[in-house]
Amino acid sequence: MATNGNQAMDEDKSPAPKNYQEYLMLQNLLKCQVLQSEKAGKPVHDEHLFIITHQAYELWFKQMLFEIDSVREIFVVPTMDESRMLNIINRLQRVSLILKLLVDQFIILETMTPLDFLEFRQHLATASGFQSLQFRLLENKLGVKQENRIKYNQQHYMKVFNDEESIKMLMDSVEQPSLLAVVERWLERTPGLQRHDFRFWRAFETSVSRWLDETIYQPYIEETDPKMKETLMAEYQKQKDSFDTILDPIKYNTFVERGERRLSHKAFQGALLISLYRDEPRFHQPYQLLTLLMDIDSLMTKWRYNHVMMVQRMIGSKVGTGGSSGYHYLRSTVSDRYKVFLDLFNLSTYVIPREYIPPLTMSMKRTLSTLSTEVESGIEDQSSSLESSDQSNEDTSQVMFTM
Amino acid sequence: MATNGNQAMDEDKSPAPKNYQEYLMLQNLLKCQVLQSEKAGKPVHDEHLFIITHQAYELWFKQMLFEIDSVREIFVVPTMDESRMLNIINRLQRVSLILKLLVDQFIILETMTPLDFLEFRQHLATASGFQSLQFRLLENKLGVKQENRIKYNQQHYMKVFNDEESIKMLMDSVEQPSLLAVVERWLERTPGLQRHDFRFWRAFETSVSRWLDETIYQPYIEETDPKMKETLMAEYQKQKDSFDTILDPIKYNTFVERGERRLSHKAFQGALLISLYRDEPRFHQPYQLLTLLMDIDSLMTKWRYNHVMMVQRMIGSKVGTGGSSGYHYLRSTVSDRYKVFLDLFNLSTYVIPREYIPPLTMSMKRTLSTLSTEVESGIEDQSSSLESSDQSNEDTSQVMFTM
Amino acid sequence: MATNGNQAMDEDKSPAPKNYQEYLMLQNLLKCQVLQSEKAGKPVHDEHLFIITHQAYELWFKQMLFEIDSVREIFVVPTMDESRMLNIINRLQRVSLILKLLVDQFIILETMTPLDFLEFRQHLATASGFQSLQFRLLENKLGVKQENRIKYNQQHYMKVFNDEESIKMLMDSVEQPSLLAVVERWLERTPGLQRHDFRFWRAFETSVSRWLDETIYQPYIEETDPKMKETLMAEYQKQKDSFDTILDPIKYNTFVERGERRLSHKAFQGALLISLYRDEPRFHQPYQLLTLLMDIDSLMTKWRYNHVMMVQRMIGSKVGTGGSSGYHYLRSTVSDRYKVFLDLFNLSTYVIPREYIPPLTMSMKRTLSTLSTEVESGIEDQSSSLESSDQSNEDTSQVMFTM
Amino acid sequence: MATNGNQAMDEDKSPAPKNYQEYLMLQNLLKCQVLQSEKAGKPVHDEHLFIITHQAYELWFKQMLFEIDSVREIFVVPTMDESRMLNIINRLQRVSLILKLLVDQFIILETMTPLDFLEFRQHLATASGFQSLQFRLLENKLGVKQENRIKYNQQHYMKVFNDEESIKMLMDSVEQPSLLAVVERWLERTPGLQRHDFRFWRAFETSVSRWLDETIYQPYIEETDPKMKETLMAEYQKQKDSFDTILDPIKYNTFVERGERRLSHKAFQGALLISLYRDEPRFHQPYQLLTLLMDIDSLMTKWRYNHVMMVQRMIGSKVGTGGSSGYHYLRSTVSDRYKVFLDLFNLSTYVIPREYIPPLTMSMKRTLSTLSTEVESGIEDQSSSLESSDQSNEDTSQVMFTM
């Protein structure tokens, strides 16, 4: 389990809670709503909603961080085996449900109106959502790329934090492997990528060629109308170019360097392999995982988008004292630059029709119908020796996947 | 504005917050999550979710109490005029949106499983949702009837609270006028109820008679088939009996005494009057209000129902140490006994076809096309004197409505 | 794939659709909204919403039937292996998402008001949701028990259908194995139930005894206060009685006969086995499946509950011409009688703390770390012969599970 | 009521429906799901979902068109008075709830995967959501500007429709006044805009000046630090420039010509007037209306955004045969160009603190505490003559508002 970090645990010696109120520490929790407008002598009704909504967001951010941390820790353990997949999937599913709730939650804050907001806005001084530590941690731990971040009023997001603890937490979140990073390493170990008897990538390359050939190039040859011929040629070239960006490792890496792809070439191949052969038992859960990562990414952008809509309604394009408008800054973060698992969305660009997908070899089929755990891989060693001579490679890839 | 009560305001002298973290008091808020299982040396991952979810519920309960209190205060002010209706409606709409969110929120807690729950349940000791002070306050302030409450393990809900402050807050919530009570008084002042020239209730009674006569009794007379005749007679009797329960004040009050109706007879008439003539401008917002009260009531029971479903999944019908099962107790609270605005739902039983609704008199029509505020009622005094002699009564009823 | 049944396929020879409108047959689809009030010369605005909402429900019912049918067909195939689990899970997840949408959809229909409804209600004649064929099919295919159904106005639900085709479809839905039935048979084959070396049920029984002993009976012995002693004794007896209802096959079957449990004793054991050992890789997906079945059941009752709330608001407890009120009939269907997978909810009653769960034997552990498919079970035959002599039994149970 | 248009009404002579199935025309409705993959002999399971989802969208589009049409018709009637406001608000609220449902509905279609989609995609031929007639009608009737539309593959959206009926419906939707247009005309008649005694716009202009003066210019004068002085000056200039774009009619109209503002200057003033004085009874419902228009606009863009996310997941950035990718086209429509009520969102830019809002004159206060209907305005004529001499202007503006 992820340790609860710096928080709370210093109170370790506190007596056991006697009841619901004590267990939930409501005495403290429900004292955290101090209306600045009330302190200033002119209470504004809607400031209460403003505070509660943001606090609810922060509570759920904490929960998501807790789940993401625990998933990263599971992935990072060198002896991680497939028995942990149910945990991983359940926890990411939970994150996805929380995000769904948070996306919907804006509708409540939107019942506040610009005029109401203006009435207590002055009391916020320079307080701004841009200063939410937990949201930055969440982005970093998921894997938002530092270089992709957009500055707000020429200000780097880290500059708004100046207490040591926050800075340390932020630095750690950047330095420790993100969810993207641990998933990438795991994908690189996808069983089947390096098997001598299967050679997925070569087989896939051949299939793509055959597909383009049969469905575009041949029709092009047989076409007599020059205009149609031209169209087909253009289409053929476009498709070929598109596939080249993943088939040609040099081209692929150009995209990585430009920041347009985030996964290593090998991890990308793993993800494609899982997508194409998801019906094999061993890929069921990996496939569910990839789907959940896209769900989370997609919900994060929906959260950003709903946030922008709310801000536009509340302050229009009103310019802050500092310079650029909050609306325009936030609008710019609803972009593929902030998408962590963009490569997974783009996988669908490279999916080919089922009849062209390379058939599995018998031994590959077998590998994918088996889960690998320590105990079992022992057995398999035995059984596999009865089967084929390239099994040693097979086992390697397999053990790596389940590491 | 509702004062923030006992909480927070003693910290009045605290310095103004410098940033987001301080404004939201995150330093305190995010320290309120102490896992008892962790303190006991065996951290259970899912306890974190359990705590966060309940804390999120409590934050939103606080917000709803804040809104309900403010609405009650508006209604209670003797000089309340219709210019506050927009506030009332917006705040109840907000409560309704919050409840909708809370109903959906159970789906997140349901990702915890019985086995996980069992692992940290021991650390909860006797802590139970039955001890949520804010939820009891919410019920009381809406107007759940004390006699209608169901005991849990022969225990009165108040008995679980033993600190003075909680007890005082509960007592106050029972003694102060509930939302139901203030709405009731407001409904009793519905313009039109007491006007000499309109006499709504008498007109309605006549209309009902005519309707039953023309649509059931006449067909009964003309029917020759004895079987059909009998059916029609039975139908006629049933409808008549049903309407008698509201038309006959004595019968009506029997239902009130039995606790099957909550509104006074007069308030019930007001609610029906608004429903039937909702298209008159002056009833637009009163009608929206009645709709929102039903929405809130309906969402409260949906919350209860979803809560029960969650508990059934988590602990089955497992019996607590105390005696009866939590599941069965909660199941019994999903009932009309806990519905505060049940009378409004039942209004639809007494709606009659549009063509039978008594037409408004000219002067009544005029009253309903005008909003009443102090300034304006001054004018109306003048203009009305040009119109009819029963205006003094009209004004009374009007002023009372807006009181 | 489930065949599309009686519908649509006779149009097999129709030309391929040229565009979006033709593909979706919008020309026909958007002609199905005929307002009876308009035909009668007095169009009522809200009848349009009434029709569209119900049609949207029926479209989604069709989709759910399609998914449930396909899942039942997968389960029923004698050679079904675990490679289909991803399909099953994805399709049930889809059903669950659709149900969630349908639960939310009532909020739209609730914008219609009693007065509006009354205006076109006469044109509905005897048309009633009670006559939705697809909803009845859905209930039957999930596994709602015929004897558990509540009559509406003394009328059996089937009696309202009188065309041959509908009756045939209903009869088929009763006679063909329901989702409950196929899941029951599959649960009875849970690997581990019949293994000589593991004997789950005996082990579980022992664990329960030990647990009750150590946590209640021993404290009882050591207690000196007679009042506390009595309480503990009562608690011990209650727990013992509760577990006896599942441990003692005769008692268990009494509950089955009374209709209070639906699963066979063996299937119930399988479900408990999966729940307790869900972290074993082979039980990951079975566990997901059980969770989804509860989700679906739970959402079906939420749908029923929201339906009731909507009806109460629309017609109150108004009595229909036929006799009893629609509200009371519907209210009575929101009950455990209509819960298909009630036994799964009750599982949580019998979950015991993790430290008391019987440890797996090595060979059982191995079985649960392996997926079984035809290819692989071939290998396992070989490898297992190297292991232990009771493997033949193991294989049987395994093959049956995956059948 | 909006007539049901071309559809359905030719069947006027059909017999009354006998039951639920006939009333909803389920016999026809449930025959509209023809899987092209099944016709081609290779049924693809997920095509069923694809069809049902799109059909559900089209049903709800029809409902929204029906509501929007009816609201436009109410606004257009020259004798429209405020008694119709409840209808307008309820219907727009319904549209907003439907849109919320449709936004959520994408989550169901996302359970389909790229590989599944690819399997039946070929059968769709050139069918594409770009061809949804009802969605185009919806956009036009709301008021999406023709010039703001983005071409898809150099193709004008209208070019994809070639049957006469569709073209006529589209042309009509462009030529008839859109919701934006009728709301604009209504806003231009906001009471108070032209009153001699109040002169809202001049008063507002003065208030803005005073506000900028007191909160920025004075501090600038008093500031001694040259750097801070500069910042304040820049801020002052920026704010002044920003307000000039609405205060100066010539500047305002430049924005209109550039298409960056949609409302006439007068209508914009009306909207601001309502926003600032929403607490006056007469503006309660107009304010609710403005809020709903923003809700609808906001939900339309959320729908577009969720649509894009779904398409990206399904086909990545795969290029269609025609040319540019569907993803990029759709992405470009999630923009302020497609926002109809953008001006309302921008209102918040020009809201000034409550203490600077010009106080109402007594007679203006009175006007806003009164609803205007024919009957009543008759009276007011009388009463007003007792009051002040500029009443004739007042009445004009008032009658125009309610027209």
PDB file of C-alpha atoms in Angstrom, chain B residues 192-302:
ATOM      1  CA  GLY B 192     -57.025  33.783  -4.439  1.00  0.00           C
ATOM      2  CA  LEU B 193     -57.793  31.422  -1.591  1.00  0.00           C
ATOM      3  CA  GLN B 194     -59.877  33.936   0.307  1.00  0.00           C
ATOM      4  CA  ARG B 195     -61.117  36.308  -2.326  1.00  0.00           C
ATOM      5  CA  HIS B 196     -64.809  37.003  -2.155  1.00  0.00           C
ATOM      6  CA  ASP B 197     -65.172  37.177  -5.884  1.00  0.00           C
ATOM      7  CA  PHE B 198     -63.354  33.968  -6.718  1.00  0.00           C
ATOM      8  CA  ARG B 199     -63.822  31.435  -3.923  1.00  0.00           C
ATOM      9  CA  PHE B 200     -61.466  28.869  -5.377  1.00  0.00           C
ATOM     10  CA  TRP B 201     -62.366  25.972  -3.168  1.00  0.00           C
ATOM     11  CA  ARG B 202     -66.084  26.229  -3.766  1.00  0.00           C
ATOM     12  CA  ALA B 203     -65.491  26.569  -7.492  1.00  0.00           C
ATOM     13  CA  PHE B 204     -63.183  23.581  -7.508  1.00  0.00           C
ATOM     14  CA  GLU B 205     -65.703  21.483  -5.624  1.00  0.00           C
ATOM     15  CA  THR B 206     -68.369  22.321  -8.182  1.00  0.00           C
ATOM     16  CA  SER B 207     -66.036  21.469 -11.024  1.00  0.00           C
ATOM     17  CA  VAL B 208     -65.180  18.097  -9.567  1.00  0.00           C
ATOM     18  CA  SER B 209     -68.862  17.295  -9.219  1.00  0.00           C
ATOM     19  CA  ARG B 210     -69.548  18.299 -12.759  1.00  0.00           C
ATOM     20  CA  TRP B 211     -66.606  16.302 -14.047  1.00  0.00           C
ATOM     21  CA  LEU B 212     -67.568  13.107 -12.243  1.00  0.00           C
ATOM     22  CA  ASP B 213     -71.129  13.627 -13.311  1.00  0.00           C
ATOM     23  CA  GLU B 214     -70.453  14.116 -16.974  1.00  0.00           C
ATOM     24  CA  THR B 215     -67.740  11.527 -17.387  1.00  0.00           C
ATOM     25  CA  ILE B 216     -68.939   8.730 -15.102  1.00  0.00           C
ATOM     26  CA  TYR B 217     -72.365   9.270 -13.674  1.00  0.00           C
ATOM     27  CA  GLN B 218     -74.144  10.151 -16.906  1.00  0.00           C
ATOM     28  CA  PRO B 219     -72.586   7.181 -18.747  1.00  0.00           C
ATOM     29  CA  TYR B 220     -73.748   5.063 -15.795  1.00  0.00           C
ATOM     30  CA  ILE B 221     -77.306   6.286 -16.192  1.00  0.00           C
ATOM     31  CA  GLU B 222     -77.270   5.625 -19.899  1.00  0.00           C
ATOM     32  CA  GLU B 223     -75.591   2.233 -19.649  1.00  0.00           C
ATOM     33  CA  THR B 224     -77.869  -0.753 -20.153  1.00  0.00           C
ATOM     34  CA  ASP B 225     -75.516  -3.671 -19.652  1.00  0.00           C
ATOM     35  CA  PRO B 226     -75.849  -4.443 -15.936  1.00  0.00           C
ATOM     36  CA  LYS B 227     -72.252  -5.555 -15.568  1.00  0.00           C
ATOM     37  CA  MET B 228     -70.887  -2.384 -17.111  1.00  0.00           C
ATOM     38  CA  LYS B 229     -73.365  -0.420 -15.037  1.00  0.00           C
ATOM     39  CA  GLU B 230     -71.982  -1.949 -11.884  1.00  0.00           C
ATOM     40  CA  THR B 231     -68.399  -1.197 -12.916  1.00  0.00           C
ATOM     41  CA  LEU B 232     -69.255   2.432 -13.599  1.00  0.00           C
ATOM     42  CA  MET B 233     -71.021   2.767 -10.286  1.00  0.00           C
ATOM     43  CA  ALA B 234     -68.043   1.355  -8.452  1.00  0.00           C
ATOM     44  CA  GLU B 235     -65.744   3.686 -10.334  1.00  0.00           C
ATOM     45  CA  TYR B 236     -67.941   6.669  -9.536  1.00  0.00           C
ATOM     46  CA  GLN B 237     -68.008   5.790  -5.864  1.00  0.00           C
ATOM     47  CA  LYS B 238     -64.255   5.306  -5.741  1.00  0.00           C
ATOM     48  CA  GLN B 239     -63.536   8.657  -7.335  1.00  0.00           C
ATOM     49  CA  LYS B 240     -66.019  10.405  -5.125  1.00  0.00           C
ATOM     50  CA  ASP B 241     -64.517   8.882  -2.008  1.00  0.00           C
ATOM     51  CA  SER B 242     -61.092   9.864  -3.169  1.00  0.00           C
ATOM     52  CA  PHE B 243     -62.041  13.510  -3.719  1.00  0.00           C
ATOM     53  CA  ASP B 244     -63.992  13.567  -0.472  1.00  0.00           C
ATOM     54  CA  THR B 245     -60.756  13.058   1.424  1.00  0.00           C
ATOM     55  CA  ILE B 246     -59.680  16.501   0.329  1.00  0.00           C
ATOM     56  CA  LEU B 247     -63.003  18.288  -0.141  1.00  0.00           C
ATOM     57  CA  ASP B 248     -64.392  17.418   3.261  1.00  0.00           C
ATOM     58  CA  PRO B 249     -62.324  19.267   5.872  1.00  0.00           C
ATOM     59  CA  ILE B 250     -63.160  16.770   8.580  1.00  0.00           C
ATOM     60  CA  LYS B 251     -62.041  13.846   6.499  1.00  0.00           C
ATOM     61  CA  TYR B 252     -58.971  15.765   5.440  1.00  0.00           C
ATOM     62  CA  ASN B 253     -57.998  16.392   9.029  1.00  0.00           C
ATOM     63  CA  THR B 254     -58.398  12.739   9.911  1.00  0.00           C
ATOM     64  CA  PHE B 255     -55.614  12.049   7.439  1.00  0.00           C
ATOM     65  CA  VAL B 256     -53.534  14.809   8.966  1.00  0.00           C
ATOM     66  CA  GLU B 257     -54.000  13.332  12.419  1.00  0.00           C
ATOM     67  CA  ARG B 258     -53.027   9.919  11.138  1.00  0.00           C
ATOM     68  CA  GLY B 259     -49.899  11.531   9.719  1.00  0.00           C
ATOM     69  CA  GLU B 260     -50.830  10.590   6.158  1.00  0.00           C
ATOM     70  CA  ARG B 261     -51.043  14.214   5.148  1.00  0.00           C
ATOM     71  CA  ARG B 262     -48.610  16.826   6.358  1.00  0.00           C
ATOM     72  CA  LEU B 263     -49.936  20.126   5.002  1.00  0.00           C
ATOM     73  CA  SER B 264     -52.826  22.003   6.584  1.00  0.00           C
ATOM     74  CA  HIS B 265     -56.031  21.935   4.574  1.00  0.00           C
ATOM     75  CA  LYS B 266     -55.558  25.557   3.607  1.00  0.00           C
ATOM     76  CA  ALA B 267     -51.987  25.041   2.455  1.00  0.00           C
ATOM     77  CA  PHE B 268     -53.094  22.033   0.446  1.00  0.00           C
ATOM     78  CA  GLN B 269     -55.688  24.204  -1.273  1.00  0.00           C
ATOM     79  CA  GLY B 270     -52.996  26.770  -2.014  1.00  0.00           C
ATOM     80  CA  ALA B 271     -50.767  24.146  -3.567  1.00  0.00           C
ATOM     81  CA  LEU B 272     -53.599  22.876  -5.736  1.00  0.00           C
ATOM     82  CA  LEU B 273     -54.511  26.418  -6.745  1.00  0.00           C
ATOM     83  CA  ILE B 274     -50.951  27.091  -7.864  1.00  0.00           C
ATOM     84  CA  SER B 275     -50.782  23.814  -9.764  1.00  0.00           C
ATOM     85  CA  LEU B 276     -53.988  24.422 -11.659  1.00  0.00           C
ATOM     86  CA  TYR B 277     -53.218  28.039 -12.539  1.00  0.00           C
ATOM     87  CA  ARG B 278     -49.457  27.800 -12.914  1.00  0.00           C
ATOM     88  CA  ASP B 279     -49.651  29.544 -16.281  1.00  0.00           C
ATOM     89  CA  GLU B 280     -50.641  32.805 -14.619  1.00  0.00           C
ATOM     90  CA  PRO B 281     -47.475  34.920 -14.352  1.00  0.00           C
ATOM     91  CA  ARG B 282     -47.658  35.314 -10.629  1.00  0.00           C
ATOM     92  CA  PHE B 283     -47.699  31.569 -10.122  1.00  0.00           C
ATOM     93  CA  HIS B 284     -44.732  30.824 -12.396  1.00  0.00           C
ATOM     94  CA  GLN B 285     -42.195  30.922  -9.628  1.00  0.00           C
ATOM     95  CA  PRO B 286     -44.417  29.396  -6.935  1.00  0.00           C
ATOM     96  CA  TYR B 287     -44.960  26.540  -9.357  1.00  0.00           C
ATOM     97  CA  GLN B 288     -41.221  26.179  -9.945  1.00  0.00           C
ATOM     98  CA  LEU B 289     -40.804  26.099  -6.182  1.00  0.00           C
ATOM     99  CA  LEU B 290     -43.297  23.273  -5.713  1.00  0.00           C
ATOM    100  CA  THR B 291     -41.563  21.318  -8.443  1.00  0.00           C
ATOM    101  CA  LEU B 292     -38.188  21.784  -6.798  1.00  0.00           C
ATOM    102  CA  LEU B 293     -39.512  20.630  -3.431  1.00  0.00           C
ATOM    103  CA  MET B 294     -40.672  17.421  -5.068  1.00  0.00           C
ATOM    104  CA  ASP B 295     -37.324  17.052  -6.833  1.00  0.00           C
ATOM    105  CA  ILE B 296     -35.513  17.350  -3.527  1.00  0.00           C
ATOM    106  CA  ASP B 297     -37.816  14.915  -1.771  1.00  0.00           C
ATOM    107  CA  SER B 298     -37.519  12.478  -4.605  1.00  0.00           C
ATOM    108  CA  LEU B 299     -33.719  12.727  -4.646  1.00  0.00           C
ATOM    109  CA  MET B 300     -33.574  12.223  -0.883  1.00  0.00           C
ATOM    110  CA  THR B 301     -35.378   8.909  -1.263  1.00  0.00           C
ATOM    111  CA  LYS B 302     -33.180   7.965  -4.206  1.00  0.00           C
TER     112      LYS B 302
END
